[in-house]
Amino acid sequence: MTVGIIGLGYVGLPLAVAFAEAGDKVIAVDVDATKVAAVSAGDSYIEDIPSERLQAVLGSLRASRRYADLAQAEAVIICVPTPLTENREPDLGPLNGSARALAQVLQPGQLVVLESTTYPGTTRERLVPMLEESGLRVGVDLNVAFSPERVDPGRTDYFLRNTPKVMGGVTPACLERAVELYRRVCDHIVRVSTPEAAEMTKLLENIFRSVNIALVNELAILADRMGIDIWEVVDAASTKPYGFMRFEPGPGMGGHCLPVDPFYLTWRAREFHMSTEFIELAGKINQQMPYHCVERIEAALNDQFKPVRGSRILVLGASYKGGVGDIRESPALRIIEVLLARGGNVSYHDPYVPALSDFGLTSVPLDDAAVSEADAIVLVTAHPGIDYAELASRAALFVDLRGVVRTPVENLVRL
Ligand SMILES: NC(=O)c1ccc[n+]([C@@H]2O[C@H](COP(=O)([O-])OP(=O)(O)OC[C@H]3O[C@@H](n4cnc5c(N)ncnc54)[C@H](O)[C@@H]3O)[C@@H](O)[C@H]2O)c1
């Protein structure tokens, strides 16, 4: 089978490699010439795909900037970004661009699947009409389905093959075509009745996380004021064998998904005269967290008779989560920005993020000098392979925003 993939990012590249490993021919199209060149050279830029794994399938995976190459594919999967505009409304620009370009080369009998996270109705009301500009009719000449991506970058226990894949087709035949396609790379397919149900499923999953993270973050702020250790409370609550699910407090949400996707539904809900209060409230609390964290840092420095201005503050972890280099919407950026604005002498260490060009900073080595010279070390994102408890024991002040250091250490402050 020949499978086309549009968008070679965190979602598209692993998918392209998975189909190639399953024995399919893959044509992977991206507008970004750098990415196309990197994939062609077997040089992976996604942590979950080691370059050796990509190189092993280059015989059957071809990256290109030409949509025309997709005419040979039996199925095309769209994995382009779905960001928000500056006014926090859905930005379907990349989706429109890719669908219109695909429509120019569509062939009768092709299957098109959208994986990008979006509001319910996008596949049927936006994607289908653009594809039909080709003159082909969905359900007659073409099959179209929506199947949300559930990849959790950096995760090793669940990946494409063993994570159930939800899908909904525009027609029952569309769904069956999509099921046949994904059976090649996924062990468990979950059929839903419509693309709208599949679109909403992804949003429910992400909103569920966002709301629960906000809840535990709000309680973390309260616990701090009450002199209660939130981590001890979360640990204790997690011993309940039923009816409780653990969520971690932290410096705020980052990445392309949780800070963005829920607002796709908020926008759509307005058309149905609904305001999505939980989503808005969760967004508000989670967006406040970096500022709350700066206050914690300020208070901890104050206890040592130091102002932020002029203090050497070493931030550990700039990406939004451990084990990945993705800095999109990372709360570390907001924390660094505010500390710099208040006159802090800020440096950072992140083995996955060599430079933060917006701040003119490059990652410093985590050597003895960096640790001993810092007035405060602030753990924002915990990457694997670093002994944070040992670091904390050597620091003048260690602010742990992730609850990683659990051993009693002098000069340790937790969120
Ligand atoms: N990253 C995740 O963990 C994750 C998880 C689940 C779902 N998603 C969703 O999947 C979608 C893609 O996310 P991502 O993280 O892979 O994004 P990404 O930014 O890493 O990759 C998207 C790619 O699409 C390319 N692109 C943009 N416009 C294009 C066009 N018109 N034609 C061809 N290529 C184009 C970009 O150059 C980029 O390489 C989003 O809707 C996202 O919400 C992401």
Short mmCIF file of C-alpha atoms and ligand atoms in Angstrom, two decimals:
data_model
loop_
_atom_site.label_atom_id
_atom_site.label_comp_id
_atom_site.label_asym_id
_atom_site.label_seq_id
_atom_site.Cartn_x
_atom_site.Cartn_y
_atom_site.Cartn_z
CA MET A 1 0.00 0.00 0.00
CA THR A 2 1.14 3.57 -0.58
CA VAL A 3 0.33 6.00 2.24
CA GLY A 4 0.68 9.77 2.02
CA ILE A 5 1.33 11.87 5.12
CA ILE A 6 0.93 15.66 5.14
CA GLY A 7 2.84 17.44 7.92
CA LEU A 8 6.05 15.90 9.24
CA GLY A 9 5.91 17.08 12.86
CA TYR A 10 5.47 15.34 16.20
CA VAL A 11 2.45 13.49 14.85
CA GLY A 12 3.25 13.00 11.15
CA LEU A 13 6.83 11.76 11.31
CA PRO A 14 6.19 8.90 13.78
CA LEU A 15 3.15 7.92 11.70
CA ALA A 16 5.17 7.93 8.48
CA VAL A 17 7.85 5.75 10.08
CA ALA A 18 5.20 3.38 11.49
CA PHE A 19 3.62 2.78 8.06
CA ALA A 20 7.04 2.32 6.47
CA GLU A 21 7.95 -0.21 9.19
CA ALA A 22 4.67 -2.00 8.50
CA GLY A 23 5.91 -2.53 4.92
CA ASP A 24 4.07 0.28 3.19
CA LYS A 25 5.44 2.84 0.77
CA VAL A 26 5.20 6.29 2.34
CA ILE A 27 5.17 9.69 0.65
CA ALA A 28 5.57 12.39 3.29
CA VAL A 29 4.86 15.98 2.29
CA ASP A 30 5.76 19.09 4.27
CA VAL A 31 6.01 22.77 3.30
CA ASP A 32 9.10 23.12 5.50
CA ALA A 33 12.14 22.49 3.29
CA THR A 34 14.38 21.99 6.33
CA LYS A 35 12.25 19.14 7.60
CA VAL A 36 12.02 17.54 4.17
CA ALA A 37 15.81 17.71 3.83
CA ALA A 38 16.35 16.30 7.35
CA VAL A 39 13.99 13.36 6.77
CA SER A 40 15.56 12.65 3.38
CA ALA A 41 18.97 12.60 5.06
CA GLY A 42 17.73 10.23 7.78
CA ASP A 43 18.23 12.93 10.37
CA SER A 44 15.35 12.83 12.87
CA TYR A 45 14.34 15.95 14.80
CA ILE A 46 11.68 14.16 16.89
CA GLU A 47 12.98 12.62 20.14
CA ASP A 48 10.70 9.57 19.91
CA ILE A 49 12.15 8.62 16.52
CA PRO A 50 15.88 7.91 16.72
CA SER A 51 17.67 8.71 13.45
CA GLU A 52 18.69 5.05 13.08
CA ARG A 53 14.99 4.07 13.05
CA LEU A 54 14.30 6.63 10.34
CA GLN A 55 17.34 5.59 8.31
CA ALA A 56 16.22 1.96 8.43
CA VAL A 57 13.02 2.80 6.49
CA LEU A 58 14.35 5.37 4.05
CA GLY A 59 14.09 2.78 1.26
CA SER A 60 10.30 3.01 1.51
CA LEU A 61 9.77 6.51 2.97
CA ARG A 62 10.21 9.51 0.71
CA ALA A 63 9.91 13.10 1.94
CA SER A 64 8.85 15.79 -0.51
CA ARG A 65 7.49 19.31 -0.79
CA ARG A 66 5.40 18.37 -3.83
CA TYR A 67 1.73 17.61 -3.27
CA ALA A 68 1.64 16.08 -6.76
CA ASP A 69 3.50 13.06 -5.36
CA LEU A 70 0.43 12.27 -3.23
CA ALA A 71 -1.53 11.33 -6.35
CA GLN A 72 0.09 7.88 -6.11
CA ALA A 73 -1.15 7.25 -2.55
CA GLU A 74 -4.18 5.11 -1.76
CA ALA A 75 -4.64 6.95 1.53
CA VAL A 76 -3.52 10.42 2.69
CA ILE A 77 -3.34 11.40 6.36
CA ILE A 78 -3.33 15.09 7.28
CA CYS A 79 -1.26 16.01 10.38
CA VAL A 80 -0.83 19.78 10.06
CA PRO A 81 -0.90 22.15 13.05
CA THR A 82 -4.15 23.59 14.40
CA PRO A 83 -3.02 26.62 16.43
CA LEU A 84 -4.95 29.61 17.75
CA THR A 85 -4.90 33.08 16.21
CA GLU A 86 -3.72 36.04 18.28
CA ASN A 87 -7.35 36.50 19.34
CA ARG A 88 -7.38 32.89 20.56
CA GLU A 89 -9.69 31.66 17.81
CA PRO A 90 -9.09 28.51 15.72
CA ASP A 91 -6.50 29.11 13.02
CA LEU A 92 -7.40 26.69 10.25
CA GLY A 93 -4.86 28.25 7.88
CA PRO A 94 -2.56 25.18 7.70
CA LEU A 95 -5.55 22.85 7.34
CA ASN A 96 -7.08 24.99 4.58
CA GLY A 97 -3.72 25.24 2.81
CA SER A 98 -3.11 21.51 2.91
CA ALA A 99 -6.67 20.54 1.94
CA ARG A 100 -6.74 22.93 -1.04
CA ALA A 101 -3.34 21.73 -2.25
CA LEU A 102 -4.42 18.11 -1.84
CA ALA A 103 -7.66 18.77 -3.75
CA GLN A 104 -5.53 19.71 -6.79
CA VAL A 105 -4.06 16.20 -6.97
CA LEU A 106 -6.80 13.98 -5.51
CA GLN A 107 -7.57 10.76 -7.36
CA PRO A 108 -10.81 8.76 -7.41
CA GLY A 109 -10.78 5.99 -4.80
CA GLN A 110 -8.48 7.76 -2.35
CA LEU A 111 -9.05 7.84 1.39
CA VAL A 112 -8.30 11.06 3.31
CA VAL A 113 -8.00 11.02 7.10
CA LEU A 114 -7.62 14.12 9.26
CA GLU A 115 -5.63 13.64 12.48
CA SER A 116 -5.16 17.26 13.55
CA THR A 117 -7.04 18.15 16.72
CA THR A 118 -9.98 20.41 15.95
CA TYR A 119 -13.57 21.34 16.84
CA PRO A 120 -16.50 19.04 16.04
CA GLY A 121 -17.70 19.72 12.51
CA THR A 122 -14.35 20.53 10.93
CA THR A 123 -14.09 17.34 8.88
CA ARG A 124 -17.62 17.47 7.48
CA GLU A 125 -18.09 21.23 7.15
CA ARG A 126 -14.57 22.42 6.29
CA LEU A 127 -12.45 19.55 4.98
CA VAL A 128 -15.05 17.80 2.81
CA PRO A 129 -16.07 20.91 0.79
CA MET A 130 -12.41 21.78 0.13
CA LEU A 131 -11.66 18.24 -1.06
CA GLU A 132 -14.77 18.30 -3.23
CA GLU A 133 -13.35 21.33 -5.06
CA SER A 134 -11.50 18.55 -6.94
CA GLY A 135 -14.82 17.61 -8.55
CA LEU A 136 -14.79 14.28 -6.70
CA ARG A 137 -17.68 13.47 -4.30
CA VAL A 138 -17.08 12.18 -0.79
CA GLY A 139 -18.88 8.89 -0.23
CA VAL A 140 -18.95 8.26 -3.99
CA ASP A 141 -15.42 8.85 -5.35
CA LEU A 142 -13.58 9.55 -2.10
CA ASN A 143 -13.58 8.37 1.50
CA VAL A 144 -13.00 10.78 4.37
CA ALA A 145 -12.61 10.13 8.10
CA PHE A 146 -11.33 11.78 11.27
CA SER A 147 -9.04 9.96 13.68
CA PRO A 148 -7.43 11.94 16.50
CA GLU A 149 -3.79 11.44 17.35
CA ARG A 150 -3.17 10.46 20.96
CA VAL A 151 0.62 10.44 20.93
CA ASP A 152 2.24 11.54 24.19
CA PRO A 153 5.75 12.64 23.18
CA GLY A 154 8.47 11.13 25.34
CA ARG A 155 6.25 8.27 26.55
CA THR A 156 7.66 4.77 26.18
CA ASP A 157 4.90 2.48 27.55
CA TYR A 158 2.17 3.63 25.15
CA PHE A 159 2.81 4.36 21.51
CA LEU A 160 0.94 4.17 18.19
CA ARG A 161 0.71 0.35 18.07
CA ASN A 162 -0.73 -0.24 21.56
CA THR A 163 -2.81 2.92 22.04
CA PRO A 164 -6.44 2.39 20.98
CA LYS A 165 -7.24 4.57 17.96
CA VAL A 166 -10.64 6.28 17.72
CA MET A 167 -12.13 6.95 14.30
CA GLY A 168 -15.32 8.19 12.69
CA GLY A 169 -16.13 8.26 8.97
CA VAL A 170 -18.30 10.63 6.96
CA THR A 171 -20.10 7.47 5.76
CA PRO A 172 -19.98 3.89 7.10
CA ALA A 173 -17.85 2.93 4.07
CA CYS A 174 -15.44 5.79 4.85
CA LEU A 175 -15.06 4.42 8.38
CA GLU A 176 -14.36 0.89 7.16
CA ARG A 177 -11.66 2.16 4.77
CA ALA A 178 -10.02 4.07 7.63
CA VAL A 179 -10.19 1.02 9.92
CA GLU A 180 -8.47 -1.09 7.25
CA LEU A 181 -5.72 1.51 6.90
CA TYR A 182 -4.95 1.89 10.60
CA ARG A 183 -5.11 -1.85 11.32
CA ARG A 184 -1.67 -1.96 9.70
CA VAL A 185 -0.13 0.11 12.51
CA CYS A 186 -2.60 -0.08 15.46
CA ASP A 187 -3.75 -3.14 17.38
CA HIS A 188 -7.01 -1.72 18.69
CA ILE A 189 -9.44 0.42 16.70
CA VAL A 190 -12.41 2.15 18.35
CA ARG A 191 -15.20 2.99 15.90
CA VAL A 192 -17.50 5.92 16.61
CA SER A 193 -20.56 6.82 14.57
CA THR A 194 -19.46 10.17 13.11
CA PRO A 195 -16.37 12.32 12.56
CA GLU A 196 -17.93 14.81 15.01
CA ALA A 197 -17.92 12.18 17.79
CA ALA A 198 -14.25 11.42 17.05
CA GLU A 199 -13.36 15.14 17.01
CA MET A 200 -15.17 15.69 20.32
CA THR A 201 -13.53 12.62 21.90
CA LYS A 202 -10.08 14.13 21.49
CA LEU A 203 -11.26 17.43 22.96
CA LEU A 204 -12.88 15.67 25.93
CA GLU A 205 -9.59 13.90 26.65
CA ASN A 206 -7.58 17.11 26.57
CA ILE A 207 -10.16 19.19 28.47
CA PHE A 208 -10.33 16.48 31.13
CA ARG A 209 -6.58 16.87 31.66
CA SER A 210 -6.62 20.63 31.55
CA VAL A 211 -9.45 20.91 34.11
CA ASN A 212 -7.92 18.40 36.50
CA ILE A 213 -4.49 20.03 36.30
CA ALA A 214 -6.12 23.38 37.02
CA LEU A 215 -7.95 21.89 40.02
CA VAL A 216 -4.78 20.53 41.59
CA ASN A 217 -2.92 23.76 40.77
CA GLU A 218 -5.55 25.85 42.55
CA LEU A 219 -5.31 23.55 45.55
CA ALA A 220 -1.49 23.87 45.42
CA ILE A 221 -1.79 27.66 45.76
CA LEU A 222 -4.21 27.25 48.66
CA ALA A 223 -2.08 24.56 50.33
CA ASP A 224 0.92 26.87 50.13
CA ARG A 225 -0.97 29.61 51.96
CA MET A 226 -2.19 27.10 54.54
CA GLY A 227 1.28 25.69 55.12
CA ILE A 228 0.29 22.25 53.83
CA ASP A 229 2.55 20.24 51.50
CA ILE A 230 0.42 19.64 48.34
CA TRP A 231 2.68 16.78 47.22
CA GLU A 232 2.09 14.92 50.46
CA VAL A 233 -1.65 15.41 49.96
CA VAL A 234 -1.58 14.22 46.32
CA ASP A 235 0.48 11.17 47.34
CA ALA A 236 -1.96 10.34 50.13
CA ALA A 237 -5.07 10.83 47.95
CA SER A 238 -3.52 8.61 45.29
CA THR A 239 -3.63 5.65 47.70
CA LYS A 240 -7.41 5.52 47.20
CA PRO A 241 -7.93 2.49 44.99
CA TYR A 242 -11.01 3.92 43.22
CA GLY A 243 -12.68 7.24 42.44
CA PHE A 244 -9.49 9.32 42.38
CA MET A 245 -7.08 9.96 39.54
CA ARG A 246 -3.70 11.50 40.20
CA PHE A 247 -2.82 14.82 38.56
CA GLU A 248 0.35 16.73 39.37
CA PRO A 249 0.50 20.40 40.26
CA GLY A 250 3.14 22.29 38.34
CA PRO A 251 4.29 25.54 36.76
CA GLY A 252 1.49 25.52 34.15
CA MET A 253 0.62 23.75 30.91
CA GLY A 254 2.64 23.79 27.74
CA GLY A 255 2.88 22.12 24.34
CA HIS A 256 0.72 22.36 21.28
CA CYS A 257 -2.26 20.55 22.83
CA LEU A 258 -3.54 21.38 26.32
CA PRO A 259 -3.14 25.18 26.23
CA VAL A 260 -4.68 25.34 22.74
CA ASP A 261 -7.19 22.59 21.93
CA PRO A 262 -9.85 23.30 24.58
CA PHE A 263 -10.34 26.75 23.08
CA TYR A 264 -11.35 25.19 19.76
CA LEU A 265 -14.41 23.87 21.58
CA THR A 266 -15.02 27.16 23.40
CA TRP A 267 -15.11 28.92 20.05
CA ARG A 268 -17.47 26.37 18.52
CA ALA A 269 -19.71 26.38 21.61
CA ARG A 270 -20.53 30.07 21.05
CA GLU A 271 -22.40 29.10 17.91
CA PHE A 272 -24.60 26.95 20.13
CA HIS A 273 -25.14 29.79 22.66
CA MET A 274 -23.02 28.09 25.30
CA SER A 275 -20.07 29.39 27.21
CA THR A 276 -17.72 26.62 28.32
CA GLU A 277 -17.07 27.75 31.90
CA PHE A 278 -14.87 24.83 32.97
CA ILE A 279 -12.56 25.32 30.00
CA GLU A 280 -12.22 29.06 30.59
CA LEU A 281 -11.64 28.69 34.32
CA ALA A 282 -9.06 25.94 33.84
CA GLY A 283 -7.25 28.06 31.24
CA LYS A 284 -7.24 31.04 33.59
CA ILE A 285 -5.82 29.11 36.54
CA ASN A 286 -3.22 27.28 34.49
CA GLN A 287 -2.08 30.52 32.82
CA GLN A 288 -1.60 32.06 36.26
CA MET A 289 0.73 29.30 37.44
CA PRO A 290 4.00 30.68 36.02
CA TYR A 291 3.28 33.97 37.83
CA HIS A 292 2.55 32.12 41.05
CA CYS A 293 5.84 30.24 40.60
CA VAL A 294 7.74 33.51 40.20
CA GLU A 295 6.18 34.68 43.48
CA ARG A 296 7.41 31.49 45.17
CA ILE A 297 10.92 32.15 43.83
CA GLU A 298 10.77 35.78 44.94
CA ALA A 299 9.59 34.84 48.43
CA ALA A 300 12.28 32.15 48.75
CA LEU A 301 15.01 34.62 47.74
CA ASN A 302 13.53 37.19 50.10
CA ASP A 303 13.88 34.72 52.97
CA GLN A 304 17.60 34.71 52.18
CA PHE A 305 17.70 38.55 52.18
CA LYS A 306 18.05 38.67 48.39
CA PRO A 307 15.96 40.50 45.79
CA VAL A 308 15.33 39.03 42.34
CA ARG A 309 17.22 41.99 40.85
CA GLY A 310 20.85 40.97 40.44
CA SER A 311 20.36 37.44 41.82
CA ARG A 312 21.82 34.63 39.75
CA ILE A 313 18.93 32.30 38.99
CA LEU A 314 19.57 29.02 37.19
CA VAL A 315 16.45 27.54 35.60
CA LEU A 316 16.49 23.78 35.00
CA GLY A 317 14.37 22.67 32.02
CA ALA A 318 13.04 25.03 29.35
CA SER A 319 10.83 22.62 27.40
CA TYR A 320 7.26 22.06 28.51
CA LYS A 321 7.77 18.46 29.62
CA GLY A 322 10.54 16.08 30.57
CA GLY A 323 12.36 14.13 27.89
CA VAL A 324 11.38 16.38 24.97
CA GLY A 325 12.75 19.59 23.47
CA ASP A 326 9.37 21.15 22.59
CA ILE A 327 9.20 24.70 23.99
CA ARG A 328 5.81 25.64 22.53
CA GLU A 329 3.77 27.44 25.23
CA SER A 330 6.28 26.22 27.83
CA PRO A 331 5.67 27.82 31.25
CA ALA A 332 9.47 28.00 31.66
CA LEU A 333 9.52 30.74 29.02
CA ARG A 334 7.05 32.87 30.96
CA ILE A 335 8.94 32.32 34.22
CA ILE A 336 12.26 33.30 32.59
CA GLU A 337 10.64 36.33 30.93
CA VAL A 338 9.20 37.64 34.22
CA LEU A 339 12.41 36.97 36.18
CA LEU A 340 14.43 38.82 33.52
CA ALA A 341 11.95 41.72 33.55
CA ARG A 342 12.44 41.96 37.33
CA GLY A 343 16.19 42.24 36.89
CA GLY A 344 17.16 38.63 37.62
CA ASN A 345 20.45 37.38 36.23
CA VAL A 346 18.88 34.32 34.59
CA SER A 347 20.62 31.35 32.97
CA TYR A 348 19.16 27.97 32.09
CA HIS A 349 20.20 24.37 31.56
CA ASP A 350 18.30 22.07 29.22
CA PRO A 351 20.01 19.25 27.33
CA TYR A 352 17.09 19.19 24.88
CA VAL A 353 16.96 22.96 24.19
CA PRO A 354 20.37 24.34 23.15
CA ALA A 355 19.23 27.96 22.82
CA LEU A 356 16.37 30.33 23.66
CA SER A 357 16.90 32.92 20.96
CA ASP A 358 14.07 35.20 22.16
CA PHE A 359 16.03 35.80 25.36
CA GLY A 360 19.52 35.61 23.80
CA LEU A 361 20.31 32.68 26.12
CA THR A 362 22.08 29.38 25.47
CA SER A 363 21.92 26.35 27.73
CA VAL A 364 24.77 26.41 30.27
CA PRO A 365 26.51 23.24 31.43
CA LEU A 366 25.29 21.91 34.77
CA ASP A 367 28.77 21.86 36.29
CA ASP A 368 30.01 22.63 39.81
CA ALA A 369 30.54 26.30 39.00
CA ALA A 370 26.98 26.75 37.72
CA VAL A 371 25.57 25.14 40.88
CA SER A 372 27.80 26.94 43.37
CA GLU A 373 27.43 30.37 41.74
CA ALA A 374 23.62 30.32 41.62
CA ASP A 375 21.67 32.20 44.28
CA ALA A 376 18.71 30.02 43.34
CA ILE A 377 18.26 26.92 41.22
CA VAL A 378 14.71 26.53 39.96
CA LEU A 379 13.50 23.18 38.69
CA VAL A 380 10.83 23.96 36.10
CA THR A 381 10.94 20.84 33.91
CA ALA A 382 12.51 17.61 35.11
CA HIS A 383 14.38 15.78 32.36
CA PRO A 384 15.50 12.19 32.91
CA GLY A 385 19.08 11.37 33.85
CA ILE A 386 19.65 14.24 36.32
CA ASP A 387 19.92 13.58 40.08
CA TYR A 388 17.89 16.54 41.33
CA ALA A 389 18.07 15.56 45.01
CA GLU A 390 21.86 15.57 44.82
CA LEU A 391 21.81 18.95 43.05
CA ALA A 392 19.41 20.35 45.64
CA SER A 393 21.76 19.28 48.45
CA ARG A 394 24.50 21.47 46.93
CA ALA A 395 22.35 24.50 46.08
CA ALA A 396 22.17 27.71 48.10
CA LEU A 397 18.44 27.64 47.36
CA PHE A 398 16.55 25.01 45.36
CA VAL A 399 13.00 25.77 44.21
CA ASP A 400 11.30 22.59 43.04
CA LEU A 401 8.19 23.34 40.97
CA ARG A 402 7.63 19.67 40.06
CA GLY A 403 7.73 17.91 43.43
CA VAL A 404 10.69 15.79 42.35
CA VAL A 405 12.95 16.21 45.41
CA ARG A 406 11.34 14.32 48.24
CA THR A 407 14.33 13.86 50.56
CA PRO A 408 14.70 16.45 53.33
CA VAL A 409 17.15 19.05 52.03
CA GLU A 410 18.07 22.36 53.65
CA ASN A 411 17.13 25.37 51.48
CA LEU A 412 14.57 23.36 49.49
CA VAL A 413 11.32 25.11 48.59
CA ARG A 414 8.57 23.25 46.76
CA LEU A 415 5.63 24.60 44.79
N1 LIG B 1 2.36 17.07 19.37
C1 LIG B 1 1.53 16.30 20.00
O1 LIG B 1 1.87 15.74 21.02
C2 LIG B 1 0.12 16.06 19.47
C3 LIG B 1 -0.65 15.03 20.03
C4 LIG B 1 -1.92 14.80 19.57
C5 LIG B 1 -2.45 15.60 18.56
N2 LIG B 1 -1.71 16.61 18.03
C6 LIG B 1 -2.29 17.39 16.95
O2 LIG B 1 -1.72 17.00 15.71
C7 LIG B 1 -1.60 18.12 14.84
C8 LIG B 1 -0.15 18.28 14.44
O3 LIG B 1 0.62 18.54 15.58
P1 LIG B 1 2.20 18.42 15.61
O4 LIG B 1 2.61 18.55 17.03
O5 LIG B 1 2.63 17.23 14.82
O6 LIG B 1 2.60 19.76 14.82
P2 LIG B 1 4.05 20.16 14.23
O7 LIG B 1 4.07 21.63 14.17
O8 LIG B 1 5.11 19.43 14.99
O9 LIG B 1 4.03 19.56 12.76
C9 LIG B 1 3.16 20.01 11.78
C10 LIG B 1 3.89 20.01 10.44
O10 LIG B 1 2.97 20.41 9.43
C11 LIG B 1 3.68 21.19 8.47
N3 LIG B 1 2.73 21.98 7.70
C12 LIG B 1 2.10 23.13 8.05
N4 LIG B 1 1.29 23.54 7.05
C13 LIG B 1 1.43 22.63 6.05
C14 LIG B 1 0.85 22.50 4.77
N5 LIG B 1 -0.04 23.38 4.32
N6 LIG B 1 1.23 21.46 4.02
C15 LIG B 1 2.14 20.56 4.46
N7 LIG B 1 2.70 20.62 5.67
C16 LIG B 1 2.35 21.64 6.46
C17 LIG B 1 4.64 22.01 9.31
O11 LIG B 1 5.72 22.47 8.54
C18 LIG B 1 5.07 20.99 10.37
O12 LIG B 1 6.23 20.28 9.99
C19 LIG B 1 -2.15 19.31 15.62
O13 LIG B 1 -3.50 19.46 15.30
C20 LIG B 1 -2.03 18.87 17.06
O14 LIG B 1 -2.97 19.51 17.89
C21 LIG B 1 -0.42 16.84 18.45
#
